[in-house]
Coordinates of C-alpha atoms and ligand atoms in Angstrom, one line a residue:
X68 CA 111.3 90.6 84.2
X69 CA 112.9 89.3 87.4
X70 CA 110.9 89.9 90.6
X71 CA 113.7 91.3 92.6
X72 CA 116.7 93.4 91.7
X73 CA 119.5 91.4 90.2
X74 CA 122.0 94.0 91.3
X75 CA 121.2 93.7 95.0
X76 CA 124.3 92.8 96.8
X77 CA 125.1 92.8 100.5
X78 CA 126.6 96.2 101.1
X79 CA 127.7 98.0 104.2
X80 CA 125.1 99.8 106.4
X81 CA 123.7 103.1 105.1
X82 CA 122.1 106.1 106.8
X83 CA 119.9 108.7 105.3
X84 CA 120.6 112.3 105.7
X85 CA 117.1 113.6 105.3
X86 CA 115.2 110.8 107.0
X87 CA 115.3 109.9 110.7
X88 CA 113.2 108.1 113.3
X89 CA 111.3 110.1 115.8
X90 CA 109.4 109.2 119.0
X91 CA 105.7 109.8 118.4
X92 CA 105.3 111.3 121.9
X93 CA 105.6 115.1 121.6
X94 CA 106.7 115.2 125.3
X95 CA 109.7 113.1 124.3
X96 CA 110.3 113.7 120.6
X97 CA 113.7 111.9 120.7
X98 CA 115.2 111.3 117.3
X99 CA 117.4 108.5 115.9
X100 CA 119.1 107.8 112.7
X101 CA 117.8 105.4 110.0
X102 CA 120.8 103.2 110.7
X103 CA 119.4 102.2 114.1
X104 CA 117.2 99.1 114.4
X105 CA 114.4 100.1 116.8
X106 CA 110.8 99.1 117.4
X107 CA 110.2 101.5 120.3
X108 CA 111.8 104.7 121.6
X109 CA 114.7 103.7 123.9
X110 CA 114.0 106.7 126.1
X111 CA 110.3 106.4 126.8
X112 CA 109.1 103.2 125.1
X113 CA 106.6 104.9 122.7
X114 CA 106.4 104.0 119.1
X115 CA 108.6 105.6 116.5
X116 CA 107.8 107.4 113.2
X117 CA 109.9 107.8 110.2
X118 CA 110.2 111.5 109.7
X119 CA 111.7 113.5 106.9
X120 CA 113.3 116.9 106.3
X121 CA 110.9 117.7 103.5
X122 CA 112.4 121.0 102.6
X123 CA 115.6 119.1 101.7
X124 CA 113.8 116.6 99.6
X125 CA 112.7 117.0 96.0
X126 CA 109.0 116.3 96.4
X127 CA 106.8 116.7 93.3
X128 CA 104.7 119.9 93.6
X129 CA 101.5 118.1 92.6
X130 CA 100.4 114.5 92.9
X131 CA 99.7 114.2 89.2
X132 CA 103.5 114.5 88.6
X133 CA 103.7 110.8 89.8
X134 CA 101.9 109.8 86.6
X135 CA 105.0 110.3 84.6
X136 CA 106.3 107.0 86.2
X137 CA 103.6 105.1 84.4
X138 CA 105.5 105.2 81.2
X139 CA 108.5 103.6 82.9
X140 CA 107.2 100.1 83.6
X141 CA 110.5 98.6 82.5
X142 CA 112.0 100.1 85.7
X143 CA 111.1 98.0 88.7
X144 CA 110.9 101.0 91.0
X145 CA 108.4 102.7 88.7
X146 CA 106.4 99.5 88.2
X147 CA 106.1 99.0 91.9
X148 CA 103.0 100.6 93.3
X149 CA 105.0 101.4 96.4
X150 CA 108.3 102.7 95.0
X151 CA 106.8 104.8 92.3
X152 CA 106.0 107.1 95.3
X153 CA 109.5 106.9 96.5
X154 CA 109.7 110.7 97.0
X155 CA 107.0 110.4 99.7
X156 CA 108.9 107.7 101.6
X157 CA 112.5 108.6 100.9
X158 CA 114.4 106.8 103.6
X159 CA 116.5 104.5 101.4
X160 CA 118.8 105.0 98.4
X161 CA 117.4 103.4 95.2
X162 CA 120.2 100.9 95.0
X163 CA 119.1 99.4 98.3
X164 CA 115.4 99.1 97.5
X165 CA 113.8 95.7 97.4
X166 CA 110.8 95.1 95.2
X167 CA 108.7 92.1 94.1
X168 CA 106.3 94.0 91.9
X169 CA 104.1 94.9 94.9
X170 CA 101.3 97.4 94.9
X171 CA 99.9 96.8 91.4
X172 CA 96.4 96.9 92.8
X173 CA 93.0 97.9 91.7
X174 CA 90.3 100.4 92.9
X175 CA 87.1 98.9 91.7
X176 CA 83.8 100.6 91.6
X177 CA 81.4 98.0 93.0
X178 CA 77.7 98.8 92.5
X179 CA 76.3 95.6 93.8
X180 CA 78.2 96.2 97.0
X181 CA 77.1 99.8 97.0
X182 CA 73.5 98.6 97.0
X183 CA 74.2 96.2 99.8
X184 CA 75.8 99.0 101.9
X185 CA 73.0 101.4 100.8
X186 CA 75.1 103.9 99.0
X187 CA 74.3 105.6 95.7
X188 CA 75.4 103.7 92.6
X189 CA 79.0 104.6 91.7
X190 CA 79.9 105.7 95.2
X191 CA 81.4 102.5 96.7
X192 CA 85.0 101.5 95.8
X193 CA 86.9 98.4 96.8
X194 CA 90.6 98.9 97.0
X195 CA 91.7 95.3 96.2
X196 CA 95.0 94.7 97.9
X197 CA 94.7 90.9 97.4
X198 CA 96.4 91.6 94.0
X199 CA 99.7 91.9 95.7
X200 CA 102.4 89.2 95.0
X201 CA 101.8 87.4 98.3
X202 CA 98.1 88.1 98.2
X203 CA 97.7 90.7 100.9
X204 CA 98.4 94.4 101.5
X205 CA 101.2 93.3 103.8
X206 CA 103.6 93.4 100.8
X207 CA 103.3 97.2 100.7
X208 CA 104.8 97.4 104.1
X209 CA 107.1 94.5 103.9
X210 CA 109.0 95.7 100.9
X211 CA 109.7 98.9 102.9
X212 CA 110.7 97.2 106.1
X213 CA 112.7 94.7 104.1
X214 CA 114.4 97.6 102.3
X215 CA 115.4 99.1 105.7
X216 CA 116.6 95.7 106.9
X217 CA 118.8 95.6 103.7
X218 CA 120.0 99.1 104.5
X219 CA 121.2 98.1 107.9
X220 CA 122.7 94.8 106.7
X221 CA 120.3 92.4 108.5
X222 CA 120.8 88.7 107.9
X223 CA 117.6 87.4 109.5
X224 CA 114.2 88.9 109.8
X225 CA 111.4 87.7 112.1
X226 CA 107.7 88.4 112.7
X227 CA 104.7 87.1 114.6
X228 CA 101.8 86.6 112.4
X229 CA 98.2 85.6 112.0
X230 CA 99.4 84.5 108.5
X231 CA 99.8 87.3 106.0
X232 CA 102.8 89.0 107.5
X233 CA 104.6 85.7 107.5
X234 CA 103.6 84.9 104.0
X235 CA 104.9 88.3 102.9
X236 CA 108.2 88.1 104.8
X237 CA 108.8 84.6 103.6
X238 CA 108.2 85.8 100.0
X239 CA 110.7 88.7 100.2
X240 CA 113.3 86.5 101.8
X241 CA 112.9 83.8 99.2
X242 CA 112.7 86.2 96.2
X243 CA 115.6 88.4 97.2
X244 CA 117.7 85.7 99.0
X245 CA 119.0 88.5 101.2
X246 CA 117.8 87.2 104.5
X247 CA 116.4 84.2 106.3
X248 CA 112.8 84.4 107.5
X249 CA 111.9 83.3 111.1
X250 CA 108.2 83.4 111.7
X251 CA 106.1 82.9 114.9
X252 CA 102.6 81.7 114.6
X253 CA 100.1 80.9 117.3
X254 CA 98.5 77.5 117.6
X255 CA 95.0 78.8 117.0
X256 CA 93.5 79.6 113.7
X257 CA 95.8 80.2 110.8
X258 CA 94.3 80.1 107.3
X259 CA 95.9 77.3 105.2
X260 CA 96.5 79.6 102.2
X261 CA 98.8 81.7 104.4
X262 CA 100.6 78.8 106.2
X263 CA 101.2 77.1 102.9
X264 CA 103.0 80.2 101.6
X265 CA 105.3 80.5 104.5
X266 CA 106.2 76.8 104.3
X267 CA 106.7 76.7 100.6
X268 CA 108.8 79.9 100.6
X269 CA 111.1 78.2 103.1
X270 CA 110.6 80.2 106.2
X271 CA 111.7 78.8 109.5
X272 CA 108.3 78.4 111.1
X273 CA 107.9 78.4 114.9
X274 CA 104.5 77.5 116.2
X275 CA 103.9 78.7 119.7
X276 CA 101.4 77.1 122.1
X277 CA 99.4 80.3 122.4
X278 CA 97.6 82.9 120.3
X279 CA 98.8 85.8 118.2
X280 CA 99.2 88.1 121.2
X281 CA 101.5 85.5 122.9
X282 CA 103.5 85.0 119.7
X283 CA 103.9 88.8 119.4
X284 CA 105.3 89.1 122.9
X285 CA 107.7 86.2 122.3
X286 CA 109.0 87.4 118.9
X287 CA 109.9 90.7 120.5
X288 CA 112.0 89.0 123.2
X289 CA 113.6 86.6 120.8
X290 CA 114.5 89.2 118.1
X291 CA 116.0 91.6 120.6
X292 CA 118.0 88.8 122.3
X293 CA 119.3 87.2 119.0
X294 CA 119.6 90.5 117.1
X295 CA 117.0 89.4 114.5
X296 CA 115.4 92.2 112.5
X297 CA 111.7 92.5 113.4
X298 CA 109.2 93.3 110.7
X299 CA 105.9 93.4 112.5
X300 CA 104.1 96.7 112.2
X301 CA 105.8 98.1 115.3
X302 CA 108.5 98.6 112.7
X303 CA 108.1 102.2 111.6
X304 CA 109.5 101.6 108.1
X305 CA 106.7 99.1 107.4
X306 CA 104.1 101.8 107.8
X307 CA 105.9 104.0 105.3
X308 CA 105.2 101.4 102.6
X309 CA 101.6 101.1 103.7
X310 CA 101.1 104.8 103.1
X311 CA 101.2 104.1 99.4
X312 CA 97.8 102.3 99.5
X313 CA 96.3 105.7 100.1
X314 CA 98.4 107.2 97.3
X315 CA 97.1 104.7 94.9
X316 CA 93.5 105.2 96.0
X317 CA 93.9 108.9 95.3
X318 CA 95.7 108.1 92.0
X319 CA 92.8 105.9 90.9
X320 CA 90.3 108.7 91.8
X321 CA 92.4 111.1 89.7
X322 CA 93.8 112.7 92.8
X323 CA 90.4 113.5 94.3
X324 CA 90.0 112.8 98.0
X325 CA 87.1 110.5 98.9
X326 CA 84.8 111.1 101.8
X327 CA 85.6 107.9 103.7
X328 CA 88.3 105.3 104.0
X329 CA 87.1 102.2 105.7
X330 CA 89.6 99.6 106.9
X331 CA 89.6 96.5 109.1
X332 CA 91.6 97.0 112.3
X333 CA 93.9 94.3 113.7
X334 CA 97.3 95.5 114.9
X335 CA 96.2 98.9 113.5
X336 CA 99.2 99.4 111.2
X337 CA 97.2 100.2 108.2
X338 CA 94.9 102.7 109.8
X339 CA 98.0 104.3 111.4
X340 CA 99.8 104.5 108.1
X341 CA 96.8 105.9 106.3
X342 CA 96.5 108.7 108.9
X343 CA 100.2 109.5 108.5
X344 CA 99.9 109.5 104.7
X345 CA 97.1 112.0 104.8
X346 CA 98.7 114.2 107.4
X347 CA 101.9 114.4 105.3
X348 CA 100.1 115.0 102.0
X349 CA 98.1 117.8 103.7
X350 CA 101.2 119.3 105.3
X351 CA 103.0 119.2 101.9
X352 CA 100.1 121.0 100.3
X353 CA 99.4 118.1 98.0
X354 CA 95.8 117.6 99.1
X355 CA 93.5 120.3 100.5
X356 CA 91.4 118.1 102.8
X357 CA 91.7 114.7 104.4
X358 CA 89.0 111.9 104.2
X359 CA 87.3 110.5 107.3
X360 CA 88.6 107.2 108.5
X361 CA 86.5 104.3 109.8
X362 CA 88.4 101.5 111.5
X363 CA 86.4 98.3 111.8
X364 CA 87.0 95.7 114.5
X365 CA 85.6 92.2 114.7
X366 CA 83.2 92.0 117.7
X367 CA 85.4 89.1 119.1
X368 CA 88.5 91.3 119.0
X369 CA 87.2 94.7 119.7
X370 CA 89.8 96.5 121.8
X371 CA 90.0 99.7 119.7
X372 CA 86.2 99.9 119.5
X373 CA 85.8 99.5 123.3
X374 CA 88.5 102.0 124.1
X375 CA 87.7 104.6 121.5
X376 CA 83.9 104.5 121.5
X377 CA 83.1 103.5 125.1
X378 CA 86.0 104.6 127.2
X379 CA 86.9 107.8 125.3
X380 CA 90.5 107.0 124.8
X381 CA 92.0 109.8 122.7
X382 CA 95.3 110.9 121.2
X383 CA 94.8 114.6 122.1
X384 CA 98.0 115.7 120.3
X385 CA 99.9 113.1 122.2
X386 CA 98.7 114.2 125.6
X387 CA 95.9 111.7 125.9
X388 CA 95.6 109.6 129.0
X389 CA 96.4 105.9 128.2
X390 CA 95.2 104.6 131.6
X391 CA 91.9 103.3 130.1
X392 CA 93.9 101.0 127.9
X393 CA 96.0 99.6 130.7
X394 CA 92.9 99.1 132.8
X395 CA 91.2 97.3 129.9
X396 CA 94.1 95.0 129.3
X397 CA 94.1 94.1 133.0
X398 CA 90.4 93.3 132.7
X399 CA 91.1 91.1 129.7
X400 CA 93.7 89.2 131.6
X401 CA 91.6 88.8 134.7
X402 CA 88.8 87.4 132.7
X403 CA 91.3 85.3 130.6
X404 CA 89.6 86.6 127.5
X405 CA 91.2 85.8 124.2
X406 CA 90.4 87.3 120.9
X407 CA 88.0 85.1 118.9
X408 CA 86.7 85.7 115.4
X409 CA 86.4 84.0 112.0
X410 CA 88.4 86.9 110.7
X411 CA 91.7 85.4 111.8
X412 CA 93.8 88.3 110.4
X413 CA 92.3 90.7 112.9
X414 CA 92.0 88.2 115.8
X415 CA 94.1 90.5 118.0
X416 CA 93.3 91.9 121.4
X417 CA 96.4 94.0 122.0
X418 CA 97.0 96.1 118.9
X419 CA 100.6 97.1 118.8
X420 CA 99.9 100.4 117.0
X421 CA 97.1 101.6 119.3
X422 CA 98.6 105.0 120.0
X423 CA 99.4 105.7 116.3
X424 CA 95.9 104.7 115.3
X425 CA 94.4 107.1 117.9
X426 CA 96.5 109.8 116.2
X427 CA 95.2 108.8 112.8
X428 CA 91.6 108.9 114.1
X429 CA 92.3 112.4 115.3
X430 CA 93.9 113.5 112.0
X431 CA 91.0 112.0 110.0
X432 CA 88.1 112.7 112.3
X433 CA 87.7 109.0 112.6
X434 CA 85.2 106.5 114.0
X435 CA 85.5 102.9 115.1
X436 CA 82.8 100.2 114.8
X437 CA 82.6 96.5 115.5
X438 CA 81.0 93.9 113.3
X439 CA 79.9 90.3 114.1
X440 CA 81.2 87.2 112.3
X441 CA 77.8 86.9 110.8
X442 CA 78.0 90.4 109.3
X443 CA 81.6 89.7 108.1
X444 CA 80.7 86.5 106.3
X445 CA 77.6 88.0 104.7
X446 CA 79.6 91.0 103.5
X447 CA 82.3 88.7 102.2
X448 CA 79.8 86.7 100.2
X449 CA 78.5 90.0 98.6
X450 CA 82.0 91.1 97.8
X451 CA 82.8 87.7 96.3
X452 CA 79.6 87.7 94.2
X453 CA 80.9 90.9 92.6
X454 CA 83.9 88.9 91.2
X455 CA 87.0 89.9 93.1
X456 CA 86.6 88.2 96.4
X457 CA 88.4 88.7 99.7
X458 CA 89.3 86.9 102.9
X459 CA 87.0 87.2 106.0
X460 CA 89.0 90.0 107.8
X461 CA 88.8 92.2 104.6
X462 CA 85.1 92.0 104.5
X463 CA 84.9 93.7 107.9
X464 CA 85.4 97.0 106.0
X465 CA 82.3 96.5 103.9
X466 CA 80.3 95.2 106.9
X467 CA 81.5 98.3 108.8
X468 CA 80.5 100.6 106.0
X469 CA 77.0 99.1 106.1
X470 CA 76.7 99.7 109.8
X471 CA 77.9 103.3 109.5
X472 CA 75.5 103.9 106.6
X473 CA 72.6 102.4 108.7
X474 CA 73.5 104.8 111.5
X475 CA 73.5 107.7 109.1
X476 CA 77.1 108.5 109.8
X477 CA 78.0 107.7 106.2
X478 CA 75.6 109.5 103.9
X479 CA 74.2 107.8 100.9
X480 CA 75.8 110.3 98.6
X481 CA 79.3 109.9 100.2
X482 CA 82.1 108.5 98.2
X483 CA 83.4 105.5 100.2
X484 CA 86.6 103.4 99.7
X485 CA 86.7 100.0 101.5
X486 CA 90.0 98.4 101.7
X487 CA 90.0 94.7 100.8
X488 CA 93.1 93.7 102.7
X489 CA 93.6 90.1 101.5
X490 CA 92.9 87.7 98.7
X491 CA 89.9 85.4 98.6
X492 CA 92.1 82.3 98.3
X493 CA 93.9 83.0 101.5
X494 CA 91.1 81.3 103.5
X495 CA 89.1 79.0 101.3
X496 CA 88.0 76.9 104.3
X497 CA 85.8 79.8 105.5
X498 CA 84.3 80.4 102.1
X499 CA 83.5 76.8 101.4
X500 CA 82.1 76.3 104.9
X501 CA 79.8 79.3 104.4
X502 CA 78.4 78.0 101.2
X503 CA 78.1 74.3 102.0
X504 CA 77.7 73.7 105.7
X505 CA 74.3 73.0 107.3
X506 CA 73.3 75.8 109.7
X507 CA 73.5 73.7 112.9
X508 CA 77.1 72.7 112.2
X509 CA 78.2 76.2 111.1
X510 CA 80.0 77.4 114.2
X511 CA 81.6 74.1 114.7
X512 CA 83.0 73.8 111.2
X513 CA 84.1 77.5 111.0
X514 CA 85.4 77.5 114.5
X515 CA 83.4 80.6 115.4
X516 CA 80.4 81.6 117.4
X517 CA 77.1 83.3 116.8
X518 CA 76.8 82.7 113.1
X519 CA 73.2 81.7 112.5
X520 CA 72.8 81.5 108.8
X521 CA 74.6 81.7 105.5
X522 CA 72.4 84.5 104.1
X523 CA 73.9 84.5 100.7
X524 CA 75.0 80.8 100.4
X525 CA 75.4 79.5 96.9
X526 CA 74.9 75.8 97.6
X527 CA 76.2 73.0 95.5
X528 CA 73.4 70.7 94.3
X529 CA 73.8 67.0 94.6
X530 CA 72.7 65.0 91.6
X531 CA 72.9 61.3 90.8
X532 CA 75.2 60.4 88.0
X533 CA 72.4 60.3 85.5
X534 CA 72.0 62.4 82.4
X535 CA 68.3 63.1 82.7
X536 CA 68.6 64.0 86.4
X537 CA 71.5 66.3 85.7
X538 CA 69.6 68.1 82.9
X539 CA 66.5 68.3 85.1
X540 CA 68.5 69.8 87.9
X541 CA 70.2 72.4 85.7
X542 CA 66.8 73.5 84.2
X543 CA 65.3 73.7 87.7
X544 CA 68.0 75.9 89.2
X545 CA 69.2 78.1 86.3
Ligands
PLP670 C1 97.1 92.1 108.7 C2 95.8 92.1 108.2 C3 94.8 92.9 108.7 C4 95.0 93.8 109.8 O1 95.7 95.0 109.5 P1 96.4 95.9 110.7 O2 97.2 96.8 109.9 O3 97.2 94.9 111.5 O4 95.3 96.5 111.4 C5 93.5 92.9 108.1 N1 93.3 92.1 107.0 C6 94.2 91.3 106.5 C7 93.9 90.4 105.4 C8 95.5 91.3 107.1 O5 96.4 90.4 106.6
ZN671 ZN1 110.4 108.7 123.3

């Protein structure tokens, strides 16, 4: 089967009658049609949501009704793990929808990781989003943003990226041939697996002398000046696609709500989307309770942790005072402090979805924690030893669950889902360095700080090219 829709043709712009964009600030609440290309409210500058007139939409009365789509795998919209939930993100007509077979992911019960985190056997699940076509969860959101771009007739789409967003955008552009990708990357760390995808998929790749936060600021300017469609997670349609990660978690649990969802936090798009997903499912009466949400920062990029856990920044129904955030950003600038972590996908100091994430934390009675690069790499090694593997940023979820368990906030008997956001092969450099590098050279080779030992290293053994020596080595070590 083809990966994109053969019938997709450039058509005129379309507008939904039952979906619209709405400012997240209750004080403003301005609304805009789905035919408008916006990444912030023109009236007050806040983020936008995609909202629906649910009573005019034919939503299934129970989540199990979505299972009927499983028998329709020949239909690309039923095969897609995003679009089989179309009724829960109904902003585009089916003939405009773009898919590359995204969202066919796995919820894996991982007992070895449960033991590492100190949870009862059977209670830790890994939601493996590395199985997406471009290897990260970003495809869930990108197919939705891309679909919206297709609805409004965009010809070019742009993003700033630590790597996975650009890989995903480049893939959708290449596979659908509907648009040209323009990607902005910083000159710091970008994992080679990700860069290689963007280059091979043929994206116009602009490397800025700066970090992700700089690239993000520039891409906003450039896209508004040149009228290029922006697909970063400030794009409200992207988050609609990312809601489906939670739908699939529920699906895999036969529609039971787990106790905890644990997710790494970078730009906070995922955590924001998860909160919206649960708020909507609850409001629609499709679930009777929401899980708790834990967002995990890297210690070297811990803005949300600092603001939420130390400076009491809160959403408060949209009335929270954002002054502590402004204050904190000024402090970062004054100290010239840049984000720094081995987990390059979450190496972000100015998360664009901060306010939406605060809202999600309120909806899901959430907590925020930070984990060190040491904790991230050790957790990653444990995940990999279980056979599915992930990139460093993803392992922050497992490391964070371990911290929360040790603090008694997660109970041993809780059912916990950790999101593995990206594939193991995205960043082989970090993995190989962890397993092979001498401890003294560790931080130098990995470009990080504070990592003292590779606790779970699986070292290669060096043997002379001699049969007896080889046999002796194998018998000694196995
Ligand atoms: C983008 C990304 C993240 C961060 O997700 P946000 O939604 O920006 O918080 C985490 N892990 C991986 C692998 C990513 O690509
Ligand atoms: Zn507004």
